[in-house]
Short mmCIF file of C-alpha atoms in Angstrom, two decimals:
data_model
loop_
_atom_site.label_atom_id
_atom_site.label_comp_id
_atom_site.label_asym_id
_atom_site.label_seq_id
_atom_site.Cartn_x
_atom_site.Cartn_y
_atom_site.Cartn_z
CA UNK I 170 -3.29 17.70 13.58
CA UNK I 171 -0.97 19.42 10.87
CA UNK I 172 0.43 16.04 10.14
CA UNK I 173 -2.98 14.46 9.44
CA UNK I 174 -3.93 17.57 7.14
CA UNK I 175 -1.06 17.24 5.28
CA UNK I 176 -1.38 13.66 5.00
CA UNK I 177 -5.23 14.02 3.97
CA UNK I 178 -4.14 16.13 1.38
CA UNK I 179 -1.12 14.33 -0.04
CA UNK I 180 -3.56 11.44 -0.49
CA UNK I 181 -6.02 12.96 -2.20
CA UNK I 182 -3.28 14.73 -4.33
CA UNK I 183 -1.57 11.17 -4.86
CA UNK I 184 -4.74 9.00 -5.49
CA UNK I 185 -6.39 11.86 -7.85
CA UNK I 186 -3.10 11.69 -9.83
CA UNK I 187 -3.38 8.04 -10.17
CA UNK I 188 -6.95 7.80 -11.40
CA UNK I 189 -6.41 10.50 -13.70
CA UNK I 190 -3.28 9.21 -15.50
CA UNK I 191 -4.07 9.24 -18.84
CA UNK I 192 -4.72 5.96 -20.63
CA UNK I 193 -2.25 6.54 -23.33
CA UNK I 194 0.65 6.05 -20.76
CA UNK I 195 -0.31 2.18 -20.93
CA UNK I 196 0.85 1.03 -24.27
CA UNK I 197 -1.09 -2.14 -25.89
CA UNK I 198 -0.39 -5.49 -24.98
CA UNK I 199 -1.16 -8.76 -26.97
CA UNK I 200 -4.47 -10.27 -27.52
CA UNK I 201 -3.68 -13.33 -25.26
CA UNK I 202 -2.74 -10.71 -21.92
CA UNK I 203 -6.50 -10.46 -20.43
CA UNK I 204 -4.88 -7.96 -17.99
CA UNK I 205 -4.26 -5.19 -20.54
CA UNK I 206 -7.86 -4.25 -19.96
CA UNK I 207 -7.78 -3.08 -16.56
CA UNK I 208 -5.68 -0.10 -15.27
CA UNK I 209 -6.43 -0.16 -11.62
CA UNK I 210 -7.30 -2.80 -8.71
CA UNK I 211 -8.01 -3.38 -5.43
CA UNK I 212 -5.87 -5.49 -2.74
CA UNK I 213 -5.81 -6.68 0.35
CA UNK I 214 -2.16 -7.78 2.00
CA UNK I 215 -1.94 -9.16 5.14
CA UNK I 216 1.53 -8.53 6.84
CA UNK I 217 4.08 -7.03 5.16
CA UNK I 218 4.18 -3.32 4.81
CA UNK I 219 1.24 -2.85 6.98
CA UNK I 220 1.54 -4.85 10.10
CA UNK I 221 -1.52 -6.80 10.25
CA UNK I 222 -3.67 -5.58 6.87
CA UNK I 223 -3.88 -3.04 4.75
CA UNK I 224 -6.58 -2.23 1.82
CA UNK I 225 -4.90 -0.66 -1.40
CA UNK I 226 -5.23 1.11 -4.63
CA UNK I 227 -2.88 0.35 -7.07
CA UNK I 228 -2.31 2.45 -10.67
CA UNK I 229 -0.54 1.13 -13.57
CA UNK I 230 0.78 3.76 -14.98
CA UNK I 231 2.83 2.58 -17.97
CA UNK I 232 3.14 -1.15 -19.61
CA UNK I 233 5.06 -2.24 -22.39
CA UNK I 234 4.65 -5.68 -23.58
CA UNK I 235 5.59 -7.54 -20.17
CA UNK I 236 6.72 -5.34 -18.36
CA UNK I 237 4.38 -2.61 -16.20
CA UNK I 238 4.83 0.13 -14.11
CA UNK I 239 2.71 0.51 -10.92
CA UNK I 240 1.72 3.38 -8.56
CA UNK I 241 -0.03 2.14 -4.80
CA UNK I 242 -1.47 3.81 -1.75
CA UNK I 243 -3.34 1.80 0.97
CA UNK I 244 -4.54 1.92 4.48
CA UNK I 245 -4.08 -0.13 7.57
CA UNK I 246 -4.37 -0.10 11.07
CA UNK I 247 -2.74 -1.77 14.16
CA UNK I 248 -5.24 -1.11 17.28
CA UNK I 249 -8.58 1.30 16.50
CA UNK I 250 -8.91 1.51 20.11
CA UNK I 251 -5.98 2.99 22.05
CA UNK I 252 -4.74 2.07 25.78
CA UNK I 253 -7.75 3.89 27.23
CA UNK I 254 -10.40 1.50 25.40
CA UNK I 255 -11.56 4.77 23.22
CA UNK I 256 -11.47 4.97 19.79
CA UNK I 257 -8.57 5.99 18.60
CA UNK I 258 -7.16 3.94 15.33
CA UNK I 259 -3.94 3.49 14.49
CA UNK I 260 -3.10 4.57 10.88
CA UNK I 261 -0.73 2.92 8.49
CA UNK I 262 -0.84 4.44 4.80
CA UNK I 263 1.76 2.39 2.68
CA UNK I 264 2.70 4.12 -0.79
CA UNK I 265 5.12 2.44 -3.38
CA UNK I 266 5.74 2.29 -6.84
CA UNK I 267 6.26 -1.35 -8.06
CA UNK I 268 7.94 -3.01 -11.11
CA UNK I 269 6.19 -6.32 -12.68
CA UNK I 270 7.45 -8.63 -15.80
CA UNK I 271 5.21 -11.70 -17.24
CA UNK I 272 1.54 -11.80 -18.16
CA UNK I 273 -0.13 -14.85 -16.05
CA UNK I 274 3.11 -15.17 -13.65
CA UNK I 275 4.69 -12.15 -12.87
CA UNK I 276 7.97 -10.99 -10.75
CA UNK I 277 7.58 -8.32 -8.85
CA UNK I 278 10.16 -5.33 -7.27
CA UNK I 279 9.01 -2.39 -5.41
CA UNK I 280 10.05 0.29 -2.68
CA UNK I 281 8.16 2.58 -1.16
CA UNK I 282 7.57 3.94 2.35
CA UNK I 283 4.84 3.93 5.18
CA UNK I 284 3.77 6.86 7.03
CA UNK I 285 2.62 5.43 10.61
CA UNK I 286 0.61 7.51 13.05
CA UNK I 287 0.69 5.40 16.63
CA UNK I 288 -0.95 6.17 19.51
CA UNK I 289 1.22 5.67 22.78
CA UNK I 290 0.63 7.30 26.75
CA UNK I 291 2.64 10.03 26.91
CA UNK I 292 5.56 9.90 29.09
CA UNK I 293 4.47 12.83 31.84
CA UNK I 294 0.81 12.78 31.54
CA UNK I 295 0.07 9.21 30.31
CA UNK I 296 -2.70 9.90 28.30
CA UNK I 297 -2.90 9.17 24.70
CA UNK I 298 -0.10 11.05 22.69
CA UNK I 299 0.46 10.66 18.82
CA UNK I 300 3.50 9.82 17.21
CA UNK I 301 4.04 10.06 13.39
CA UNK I 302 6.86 8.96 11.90
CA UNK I 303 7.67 7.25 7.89
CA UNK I 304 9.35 4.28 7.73
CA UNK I 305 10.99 2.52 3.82
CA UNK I 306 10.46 -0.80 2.53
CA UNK I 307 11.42 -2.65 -0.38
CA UNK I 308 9.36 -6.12 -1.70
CA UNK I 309 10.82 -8.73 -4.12
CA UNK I 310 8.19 -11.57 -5.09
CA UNK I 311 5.88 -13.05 -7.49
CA UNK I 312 2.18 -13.14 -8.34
CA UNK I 313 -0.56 -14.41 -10.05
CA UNK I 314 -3.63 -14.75 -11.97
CA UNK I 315 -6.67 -17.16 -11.05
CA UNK I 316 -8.67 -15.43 -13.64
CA UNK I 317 -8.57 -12.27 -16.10
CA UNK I 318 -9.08 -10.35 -13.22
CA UNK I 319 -8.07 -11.86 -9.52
CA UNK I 320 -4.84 -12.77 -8.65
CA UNK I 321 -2.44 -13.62 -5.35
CA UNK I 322 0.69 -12.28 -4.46
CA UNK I 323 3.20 -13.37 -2.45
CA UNK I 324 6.35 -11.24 -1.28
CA UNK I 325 9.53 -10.53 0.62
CA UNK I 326 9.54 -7.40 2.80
CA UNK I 327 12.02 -5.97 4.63
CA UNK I 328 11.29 -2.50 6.57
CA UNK I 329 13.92 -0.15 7.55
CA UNK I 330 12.78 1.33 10.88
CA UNK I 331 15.39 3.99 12.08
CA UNK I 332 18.46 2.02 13.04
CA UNK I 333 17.06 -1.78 12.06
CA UNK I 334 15.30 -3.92 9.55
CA UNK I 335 12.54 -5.85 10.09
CA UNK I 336 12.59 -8.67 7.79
CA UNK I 337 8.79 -9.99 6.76
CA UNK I 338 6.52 -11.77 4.44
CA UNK I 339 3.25 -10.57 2.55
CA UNK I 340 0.43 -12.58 1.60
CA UNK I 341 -2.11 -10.58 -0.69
CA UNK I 342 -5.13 -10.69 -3.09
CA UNK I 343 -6.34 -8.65 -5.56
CA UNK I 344 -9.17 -7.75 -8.43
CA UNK I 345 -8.73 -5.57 -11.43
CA UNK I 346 -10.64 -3.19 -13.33
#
């Protein structure tokens, strides 16, 4: 239960600081870069980071010209019921920072971690049991606009889970605003 606390409060800590970044971080960009306007967006990425999905907030927090600066926390599960058929999610939280250069097309680079909380029997009593644990990541890839505000994203994942890598691709899609 600590764990969780902490973890609710470090994400409310971590997504209040994003919101509130002031808007003079994010210098101007030209007149033909619709995405200057918006600061924030919404994504979904399936695989990758998050196992199956995740749902995530992402912060720019500085941009210059092509180049931009991004903050992201999300939320994913594996199971929401556990072994006994009760509820009992499984929670994923992914958290990065991410480098992007181009306008329409854009490379991307970011690392980051994931803080996992699984639910597994324990190994005396075999009933439910917790286990919390952070694993890193690091994403090379590209994406893209469909209009001033949507765009896809495509990426190359590998996560370093204590002692090996597991090497994976991430399909996502996002709005701004």
């Amino acid at each position: 239960r600590t764990v969780v606390t902490r973890l609710n409060w470090s994400v409310c800590v971590l997504l209040s600081a994003m919101w509130w970044t002031p808007s003079y971080l994010s210098a101007q960009a030209t007149a033909s870069d619709s995405s200057h306007l918006f600061r924030n967006a919404f994504h979904m990425d399936f695989s990758g980071v998050s196992s199956i999905a995740s749902i995530n907030y992402e912060c720019v927090l500085l941009k210059k010209d092509k180049l931009s600066v991004l903050a992201r926390i999300g939320f994913g599960s594996i199971h929401l019921k556990d072994f006994t058929r009760r509820f009992n999610p499984d929670l994923l939280v992914p958290f990065g920072v991410y480098g992007t250069y181009g306008r329409r097309v854009m490379a991307e680079v970011g690392a980051g971690g994931t803080f996992t909380s699984i639910v597994y029997p324990d190994e005396r009593t075999f009933k439910p049991s917790r286990r919390s644990k952070v694993h890193g990541w690091c994403s090379v890839g590209i994406r893209g606009s469909i209009t001033g505000r949507i765009w896809l994203r495509a990426a190359f994942t590998p996560i370093f889970e204590f002692g090996h890598v597991t090497r994976v691709y991430e399909l996502g899609i996002g709005y701004r605003f």
